């Protein structure tokens, strides 16, 4: 099939390139991936690693890159060279900031010197829910979860 059949033309015979929808679809996918992370923060499996959002954002970058490739490699078929560069930069920026905020900026702080040197919890005694004294040493060798609750029962 020749190029004349693929390119729409005006009545005067001048070629009119198609709109490059991949630019906008890529930016839209990146935005959807970013904005849908907000409601998924309440779900621990999706908050700890964004199984839905990160693939959406990567797909947005790939589709934006496709839009740039179309505009540069097929300028007779698709228009939007400058706009495709802007679209790819927006998708890359959104994805990069999302990954930075999720994987680098939200990391737990380093252990302090005190936390690194302690191997056993110091012995202490507190009252249990019935008012009877309970010490940590009485539970040595057993599995124990200590919860400090501020308030009243």
Short mmCIF file of N, CA and C in Angstrom, two decimals:
data_model
loop_
_atom_site.label_atom_id
_atom_site.label_comp_id
_atom_site.label_asym_id
_atom_site.label_seq_id
_atom_site.Cartn_x
_atom_site.Cartn_y
_atom_site.Cartn_z
N UNK A 1 0.85 -1.16 0.00
CA UNK A 1 0.00 0.00 0.00
C UNK A 1 0.90 1.23 0.00
N UNK A 2 0.64 2.14 -0.87
CA UNK A 2 1.49 3.32 -0.98
C UNK A 2 1.10 4.37 0.05
N UNK A 3 1.99 5.34 0.22
CA UNK A 3 1.79 6.37 1.23
C UNK A 3 0.62 7.29 0.89
N UNK A 4 0.30 7.43 -0.39
CA UNK A 4 -0.80 8.30 -0.78
C UNK A 4 -2.13 7.79 -0.26
N UNK A 5 -2.28 6.46 -0.14
CA UNK A 5 -3.53 5.90 0.34
C UNK A 5 -3.66 5.99 1.86
N UNK A 6 -2.52 6.12 2.55
CA UNK A 6 -2.55 6.17 4.01
C UNK A 6 -2.76 7.57 4.54
N UNK A 7 -2.35 8.59 3.81
CA UNK A 7 -2.42 9.96 4.29
C UNK A 7 -3.68 10.62 3.78
N UNK A 8 -4.53 11.15 4.68
CA UNK A 8 -5.69 11.90 4.21
C UNK A 8 -5.23 13.16 3.49
N UNK A 9 -5.97 13.58 2.54
CA UNK A 9 -5.55 14.76 1.78
C UNK A 9 -6.69 15.75 1.67
N UNK A 10 -6.30 17.00 1.42
CA UNK A 10 -7.26 18.06 1.18
C UNK A 10 -7.71 18.01 -0.28
N UNK A 11 -8.65 18.82 -0.61
CA UNK A 11 -9.14 18.85 -1.99
C UNK A 11 -8.06 19.32 -2.96
N UNK A 12 -7.13 20.16 -2.48
CA UNK A 12 -6.07 20.67 -3.34
C UNK A 12 -4.96 19.66 -3.55
N UNK A 13 -5.01 18.54 -2.85
CA UNK A 13 -3.99 17.51 -3.00
C UNK A 13 -2.87 17.61 -1.99
N UNK A 14 -2.94 18.55 -1.05
CA UNK A 14 -1.91 18.70 -0.04
C UNK A 14 -2.22 17.72 1.11
N UNK A 15 -1.19 17.02 1.58
CA UNK A 15 -1.37 16.00 2.62
C UNK A 15 -1.66 16.65 3.97
N UNK A 16 -2.58 16.05 4.71
CA UNK A 16 -2.93 16.52 6.05
C UNK A 16 -2.59 15.40 7.04
N UNK A 17 -1.57 15.58 7.88
CA UNK A 17 -1.20 14.53 8.84
C UNK A 17 -2.30 14.31 9.88
N UNK A 18 -2.36 13.08 10.38
CA UNK A 18 -3.35 12.71 11.41
C UNK A 18 -2.93 13.26 12.77
N UNK A 19 -3.90 13.33 13.64
CA UNK A 19 -3.60 13.69 15.02
C UNK A 19 -2.89 12.52 15.69
N UNK A 20 -1.95 12.84 16.55
CA UNK A 20 -1.17 11.83 17.26
C UNK A 20 -1.79 11.62 18.64
N UNK A 21 -2.78 10.75 18.73
CA UNK A 21 -3.52 10.54 19.98
C UNK A 21 -2.68 9.85 21.04
N UNK A 22 -1.60 9.19 20.66
CA UNK A 22 -0.77 8.49 21.64
C UNK A 22 -0.16 9.47 22.64
N UNK A 23 0.05 10.71 22.24
CA UNK A 23 0.61 11.71 23.15
C UNK A 23 -0.33 11.91 24.33
N UNK A 24 -1.60 12.17 24.04
CA UNK A 24 -2.56 12.45 25.09
C UNK A 24 -2.92 11.21 25.89
N UNK A 25 -2.99 10.07 25.23
CA UNK A 25 -3.31 8.82 25.95
C UNK A 25 -2.20 8.50 26.94
N UNK A 26 -0.95 8.72 26.56
CA UNK A 26 0.17 8.46 27.47
C UNK A 26 0.14 9.35 28.70
N UNK A 27 -0.11 10.63 28.49
CA UNK A 27 -0.20 11.56 29.63
C UNK A 27 -1.40 11.20 30.50
N UNK A 28 -2.51 10.84 29.89
CA UNK A 28 -3.70 10.47 30.64
C UNK A 28 -3.47 9.21 31.48
N UNK A 29 -2.79 8.21 30.92
CA UNK A 29 -2.48 7.00 31.69
C UNK A 29 -1.59 7.32 32.88
N UNK A 30 -0.61 8.19 32.69
CA UNK A 30 0.25 8.57 33.81
C UNK A 30 -0.53 9.31 34.89
N UNK A 31 -1.42 10.20 34.49
CA UNK A 31 -2.24 10.91 35.47
C UNK A 31 -3.19 9.97 36.21
N UNK A 32 -3.80 9.05 35.49
CA UNK A 32 -4.70 8.09 36.12
C UNK A 32 -3.92 7.21 37.11
N UNK A 33 -2.74 6.78 36.72
CA UNK A 33 -1.92 5.99 37.63
C UNK A 33 -1.55 6.75 38.89
N UNK A 34 -1.26 8.03 38.75
CA UNK A 34 -0.91 8.85 39.91
C UNK A 34 -2.12 9.13 40.79
N UNK A 35 -3.23 9.52 40.20
CA UNK A 35 -4.39 9.91 40.99
C UNK A 35 -5.13 8.73 41.61
N UNK A 36 -5.04 7.55 41.02
CA UNK A 36 -5.71 6.40 41.62
C UNK A 36 -4.92 5.81 42.77
N UNK A 37 -3.72 6.31 43.02
CA UNK A 37 -2.97 5.84 44.19
C UNK A 37 -3.59 6.38 45.47
N UNK A 38 -4.22 7.54 45.40
CA UNK A 38 -4.79 8.18 46.60
C UNK A 38 -5.85 7.29 47.26
N UNK A 39 -6.84 6.75 46.53
CA UNK A 39 -7.80 5.88 47.23
C UNK A 39 -7.24 4.51 47.62
N UNK A 40 -6.16 4.08 47.00
CA UNK A 40 -5.61 2.76 47.34
C UNK A 40 -4.65 2.80 48.51
N UNK A 41 -4.41 3.97 49.11
CA UNK A 41 -3.51 4.08 50.25
C UNK A 41 -4.05 3.31 51.45
N UNK A 42 -5.34 3.18 51.53
CA UNK A 42 -5.95 2.47 52.67
C UNK A 42 -5.79 0.96 52.59
N UNK A 43 -5.44 0.44 51.44
CA UNK A 43 -5.27 -1.01 51.27
C UNK A 43 -3.77 -1.31 51.40
N UNK A 44 -3.35 -2.02 52.46
CA UNK A 44 -1.92 -2.23 52.69
C UNK A 44 -1.20 -2.92 51.53
N UNK A 45 -1.84 -3.86 50.88
CA UNK A 45 -1.17 -4.57 49.78
C UNK A 45 -0.90 -3.64 48.60
N UNK A 46 -1.74 -2.64 48.40
CA UNK A 46 -1.54 -1.69 47.31
C UNK A 46 -0.74 -0.47 47.74
N UNK A 47 -0.72 -0.19 49.04
CA UNK A 47 0.04 0.94 49.54
C UNK A 47 1.54 0.63 49.57
N UNK A 48 1.89 -0.58 50.00
CA UNK A 48 3.30 -0.93 50.13
C UNK A 48 3.97 -1.05 48.77
N UNK A 49 3.30 -1.64 47.82
CA UNK A 49 3.81 -1.67 46.44
C UNK A 49 2.62 -1.43 45.52
N UNK A 50 2.67 -0.39 44.71
CA UNK A 50 1.51 -0.03 43.88
C UNK A 50 1.36 -0.94 42.67
N UNK A 51 0.74 -2.10 42.88
CA UNK A 51 0.60 -3.11 41.82
C UNK A 51 -0.25 -2.63 40.66
N UNK A 52 -1.12 -1.69 40.89
CA UNK A 52 -1.98 -1.17 39.83
C UNK A 52 -1.42 0.12 39.25
N UNK A 53 -0.97 1.01 40.12
CA UNK A 53 -0.58 2.34 39.71
C UNK A 53 0.73 2.37 38.93
N UNK A 54 1.72 1.65 39.38
CA UNK A 54 3.01 1.68 38.70
C UNK A 54 2.93 1.13 37.28
N UNK A 55 2.25 0.00 37.01
CA UNK A 55 2.11 -0.41 35.61
C UNK A 55 1.34 0.59 34.75
N UNK A 56 0.35 1.27 35.33
CA UNK A 56 -0.36 2.30 34.58
C UNK A 56 0.57 3.44 34.19
N UNK A 57 1.41 3.85 35.13
CA UNK A 57 2.31 4.96 34.85
C UNK A 57 3.40 4.56 33.85
N UNK A 58 3.89 3.34 33.96
CA UNK A 58 4.89 2.86 32.98
C UNK A 58 4.26 2.75 31.60
N UNK A 59 3.01 2.28 31.55
CA UNK A 59 2.31 2.22 30.26
C UNK A 59 2.13 3.62 29.69
N UNK A 60 1.88 4.61 30.55
CA UNK A 60 1.76 5.99 30.10
C UNK A 60 3.05 6.50 29.48
N UNK A 61 4.18 6.17 30.08
CA UNK A 61 5.48 6.58 29.52
C UNK A 61 5.72 5.88 28.18
N UNK A 62 5.39 4.60 28.10
CA UNK A 62 5.60 3.87 26.85
C UNK A 62 4.71 4.38 25.72
N UNK A 63 3.46 4.69 26.04
CA UNK A 63 2.56 5.21 25.01
C UNK A 63 2.99 6.61 24.58
N UNK A 64 3.46 7.42 25.53
CA UNK A 64 3.99 8.74 25.18
C UNK A 64 5.23 8.62 24.30
N UNK A 65 6.07 7.64 24.60
CA UNK A 65 7.26 7.40 23.77
C UNK A 65 6.84 6.95 22.36
N UNK A 66 5.77 6.16 22.27
CA UNK A 66 5.24 5.77 20.97
C UNK A 66 4.76 6.99 20.20
N UNK A 67 4.11 7.92 20.89
CA UNK A 67 3.66 9.15 20.24
C UNK A 67 4.83 9.97 19.72
N UNK A 68 5.91 10.04 20.48
CA UNK A 68 7.10 10.74 20.02
C UNK A 68 7.72 10.02 18.82
N UNK A 69 7.77 8.70 18.89
CA UNK A 69 8.35 7.93 17.77
C UNK A 69 7.53 8.15 16.51
N UNK A 70 6.22 8.13 16.64
CA UNK A 70 5.36 8.36 15.47
C UNK A 70 5.60 9.74 14.87
N UNK A 71 5.69 10.76 15.73
CA UNK A 71 5.84 12.13 15.24
C UNK A 71 7.19 12.35 14.56
N UNK A 72 8.23 11.68 15.05
CA UNK A 72 9.57 11.88 14.49
C UNK A 72 9.80 10.98 13.28
N UNK A 73 9.42 9.73 13.36
CA UNK A 73 9.71 8.78 12.29
C UNK A 73 8.70 8.81 11.14
N UNK A 74 7.48 9.24 11.41
CA UNK A 74 6.45 9.28 10.39
C UNK A 74 5.80 10.66 10.34
N UNK A 75 6.59 11.69 10.01
CA UNK A 75 6.02 13.05 10.04
C UNK A 75 4.95 13.30 8.98
N UNK A 76 4.92 12.49 7.92
CA UNK A 76 3.87 12.67 6.91
C UNK A 76 2.53 12.10 7.38
N UNK A 77 2.60 11.12 8.28
CA UNK A 77 1.38 10.50 8.79
C UNK A 77 0.85 11.16 10.07
N UNK A 78 1.77 11.53 10.97
CA UNK A 78 1.37 12.05 12.29
C UNK A 78 2.02 13.40 12.54
N UNK A 79 1.26 14.25 13.19
CA UNK A 79 1.79 15.56 13.53
C UNK A 79 2.05 15.63 15.04
N UNK A 80 2.67 16.72 15.48
CA UNK A 80 2.86 16.95 16.91
C UNK A 80 4.25 16.64 17.42
N UNK A 81 5.30 17.03 16.69
CA UNK A 81 6.66 16.74 17.16
C UNK A 81 6.94 17.42 18.50
N UNK A 82 6.67 18.70 18.59
CA UNK A 82 6.96 19.42 19.83
C UNK A 82 6.05 18.97 20.96
N UNK A 83 4.79 18.78 20.66
CA UNK A 83 3.84 18.37 21.68
C UNK A 83 4.14 16.96 22.19
N UNK A 84 4.66 16.09 21.33
CA UNK A 84 4.98 14.74 21.79
C UNK A 84 6.18 14.75 22.74
N UNK A 85 7.12 15.67 22.53
CA UNK A 85 8.24 15.80 23.47
C UNK A 85 7.72 16.27 24.82
N UNK A 86 6.82 17.24 24.81
CA UNK A 86 6.23 17.74 26.05
C UNK A 86 5.43 16.64 26.75
N UNK A 87 4.65 15.89 25.99
CA UNK A 87 3.87 14.79 26.57
C UNK A 87 4.75 13.73 27.21
N UNK A 88 5.84 13.37 26.54
CA UNK A 88 6.75 12.38 27.10
C UNK A 88 7.43 12.92 28.35
N UNK A 89 7.81 14.18 28.35
CA UNK A 89 8.43 14.77 29.54
C UNK A 89 7.47 14.83 30.71
N UNK A 90 6.20 15.14 30.44
CA UNK A 90 5.20 15.16 31.51
C UNK A 90 5.01 13.75 32.08
N UNK A 91 4.90 12.75 31.22
CA UNK A 91 4.73 11.37 31.69
C UNK A 91 5.94 10.90 32.48
N UNK A 92 7.13 11.20 31.99
CA UNK A 92 8.35 10.82 32.70
C UNK A 92 8.47 11.53 34.04
N UNK A 93 8.10 12.81 34.08
CA UNK A 93 8.18 13.57 35.33
C UNK A 93 7.19 13.03 36.36
N UNK A 94 5.96 12.78 35.95
CA UNK A 94 4.97 12.23 36.88
C UNK A 94 5.41 10.87 37.41
N UNK A 95 5.89 10.01 36.53
CA UNK A 95 6.33 8.68 36.95
C UNK A 95 7.56 8.77 37.84
N UNK A 96 8.49 9.63 37.49
CA UNK A 96 9.70 9.78 38.30
C UNK A 96 9.40 10.32 39.69
N UNK A 97 8.56 11.33 39.78
CA UNK A 97 8.20 11.88 41.09
C UNK A 97 7.41 10.87 41.92
N UNK A 98 6.55 10.10 41.28
CA UNK A 98 5.80 9.06 41.98
C UNK A 98 6.74 8.01 42.56
N UNK A 99 7.68 7.54 41.74
CA UNK A 99 8.63 6.53 42.21
C UNK A 99 9.55 7.08 43.29
N UNK A 100 9.98 8.33 43.15
CA UNK A 100 10.83 8.94 44.16
C UNK A 100 10.08 9.05 45.49
N UNK A 101 8.86 9.54 45.44
CA UNK A 101 8.09 9.70 46.66
C UNK A 101 7.73 8.38 47.31
N UNK A 102 7.52 7.37 46.52
CA UNK A 102 7.10 6.08 47.07
C UNK A 102 8.26 5.23 47.55
N UNK A 103 9.34 5.19 46.76
CA UNK A 103 10.42 4.25 47.07
C UNK A 103 11.62 4.88 47.77
N UNK A 104 11.84 6.19 47.62
CA UNK A 104 13.03 6.80 48.21
C UNK A 104 12.69 7.73 49.37
N UNK A 105 11.75 8.63 49.18
CA UNK A 105 11.45 9.63 50.20
C UNK A 105 10.67 9.05 51.38
N UNK A 106 9.92 7.98 51.16
CA UNK A 106 9.08 7.42 52.22
C UNK A 106 9.77 6.28 52.97
N UNK A 107 11.07 6.16 52.85
CA UNK A 107 11.78 5.09 53.54
C UNK A 107 11.84 5.38 55.03
N UNK A 108 11.92 4.33 55.82
CA UNK A 108 12.03 4.48 57.26
C UNK A 108 13.38 5.07 57.62
N UNK A 109 13.44 5.84 58.69
CA UNK A 109 14.73 6.40 59.09
C UNK A 109 15.68 5.31 59.57
N UNK A 110 16.97 5.63 59.55
CA UNK A 110 17.98 4.68 59.99
C UNK A 110 17.86 4.44 61.49
N UNK A 111 18.33 3.28 61.94
CA UNK A 111 18.31 2.97 63.36
C UNK A 111 19.24 3.90 64.12
N UNK A 112 18.80 4.28 65.30
CA UNK A 112 19.66 5.11 66.13
C UNK A 112 20.72 4.23 66.79
N UNK A 113 21.68 4.87 67.42
CA UNK A 113 22.77 4.11 68.07
C UNK A 113 22.23 3.24 69.19
N UNK A 114 21.25 3.74 69.93
CA UNK A 114 20.66 2.97 71.03
C UNK A 114 19.94 1.74 70.50
N UNK A 115 19.18 1.87 69.44
CA UNK A 115 18.44 0.74 68.90
C UNK A 115 19.37 -0.31 68.31
N UNK A 116 20.54 0.08 67.84
CA UNK A 116 21.47 -0.88 67.26
C UNK A 116 22.18 -1.69 68.34
N UNK A 117 22.38 -1.10 69.54
CA UNK A 117 23.15 -1.80 70.57
C UNK A 117 22.30 -2.71 71.44
N UNK A 118 21.01 -2.44 71.57
CA UNK A 118 20.15 -3.27 72.42
C UNK A 118 19.82 -4.58 71.73
N UNK A 119 19.94 -5.67 72.47
CA UNK A 119 19.55 -6.97 71.95
C UNK A 119 18.34 -7.53 72.70
N UNK A 120 18.20 -7.18 73.97
CA UNK A 120 17.07 -7.63 74.77
C UNK A 120 16.38 -6.41 75.36
N UNK A 121 15.09 -6.53 75.49
CA UNK A 121 14.34 -5.44 76.12
C UNK A 121 14.65 -5.43 77.61
N UNK A 122 14.78 -4.26 78.21
CA UNK A 122 15.02 -4.21 79.66
C UNK A 122 13.78 -4.69 80.42
N UNK A 123 14.02 -5.24 81.61
CA UNK A 123 12.92 -5.77 82.40
C UNK A 123 12.10 -4.61 82.98
N UNK A 124 10.79 -4.77 82.96
CA UNK A 124 9.89 -3.78 83.55
C UNK A 124 8.65 -4.51 84.04
N UNK A 125 7.93 -3.85 84.93
CA UNK A 125 6.70 -4.42 85.47
C UNK A 125 5.59 -3.38 85.36
N UNK A 126 4.44 -3.83 84.90
CA UNK A 126 3.27 -2.98 84.75
C UNK A 126 2.04 -3.75 85.22
N UNK A 127 0.96 -3.04 85.35
CA UNK A 127 -0.30 -3.69 85.73
C UNK A 127 -1.00 -4.18 84.48
N UNK A 128 -1.58 -5.37 84.58
CA UNK A 128 -2.35 -5.88 83.45
C UNK A 128 -3.78 -5.35 83.52
N UNK A 129 -4.67 -5.85 82.68
CA UNK A 129 -6.04 -5.33 82.63
C UNK A 129 -6.83 -5.62 83.89
N UNK A 130 -6.35 -6.57 84.70
CA UNK A 130 -7.03 -6.89 85.94
C UNK A 130 -6.40 -6.18 87.14
N UNK A 131 -5.37 -5.38 86.90
CA UNK A 131 -4.70 -4.66 87.98
C UNK A 131 -3.59 -5.45 88.65
N UNK A 132 -3.30 -6.66 88.18
CA UNK A 132 -2.24 -7.48 88.77
C UNK A 132 -0.91 -7.12 88.11
N UNK A 133 0.19 -7.15 88.89
CA UNK A 133 1.50 -6.81 88.30
C UNK A 133 1.97 -7.91 87.35
N UNK A 134 2.53 -7.47 86.23
CA UNK A 134 3.09 -8.40 85.25
C UNK A 134 4.45 -7.85 84.84
N UNK A 135 5.48 -8.68 84.95
CA UNK A 135 6.82 -8.23 84.57
C UNK A 135 7.25 -8.95 83.29
N UNK A 136 8.15 -8.30 82.59
CA UNK A 136 8.64 -8.88 81.33
C UNK A 136 9.45 -10.15 81.59
N UNK A 137 10.17 -10.20 82.71
CA UNK A 137 11.01 -11.37 82.99
C UNK A 137 10.17 -12.63 83.22
N UNK A 138 8.91 -12.49 83.63
CA UNK A 138 8.08 -13.67 83.85
C UNK A 138 7.66 -14.33 82.53
N UNK A 139 7.89 -13.66 81.41
CA UNK A 139 7.54 -14.21 80.09
C UNK A 139 8.77 -14.63 79.30
N UNK A 140 9.96 -14.68 79.91
CA UNK A 140 11.18 -15.07 79.18
C UNK A 140 11.02 -16.47 78.59
N UNK A 141 11.44 -16.62 77.35
CA UNK A 141 11.35 -17.89 76.65
C UNK A 141 10.02 -18.11 75.95
N UNK A 142 9.06 -17.23 76.16
CA UNK A 142 7.76 -17.33 75.51
C UNK A 142 7.62 -16.21 74.49
N UNK A 143 6.77 -16.43 73.54
CA UNK A 143 6.49 -15.38 72.56
C UNK A 143 5.51 -14.39 73.19
N UNK A 144 5.81 -13.10 73.02
CA UNK A 144 5.03 -12.08 73.69
C UNK A 144 4.91 -10.86 72.80
N UNK A 145 3.72 -10.30 72.77
CA UNK A 145 3.49 -9.03 72.09
C UNK A 145 3.08 -8.03 73.17
N UNK A 146 3.83 -6.96 73.27
CA UNK A 146 3.55 -5.93 74.27
C UNK A 146 2.90 -4.75 73.55
N UNK A 147 1.73 -4.37 74.02
CA UNK A 147 1.01 -3.23 73.44
C UNK A 147 0.82 -2.19 74.54
N UNK A 148 1.26 -0.99 74.28
CA UNK A 148 1.04 0.11 75.21
C UNK A 148 -0.17 0.89 74.73
N UNK A 149 -1.15 0.96 75.59
CA UNK A 149 -2.39 1.61 75.23
C UNK A 149 -2.55 2.87 76.10
N UNK A 150 -2.76 3.97 75.46
CA UNK A 150 -2.93 5.23 76.17
C UNK A 150 -4.42 5.50 76.28
N UNK A 151 -4.93 5.44 77.47
CA UNK A 151 -6.35 5.68 77.67
C UNK A 151 -6.91 4.78 78.74
N UNK A 152 -8.22 4.57 78.67
CA UNK A 152 -8.91 3.74 79.66
C UNK A 152 -9.51 2.52 78.99
N UNK A 153 -9.72 1.47 79.77
CA UNK A 153 -10.35 0.26 79.25
C UNK A 153 -11.82 0.41 79.21
#
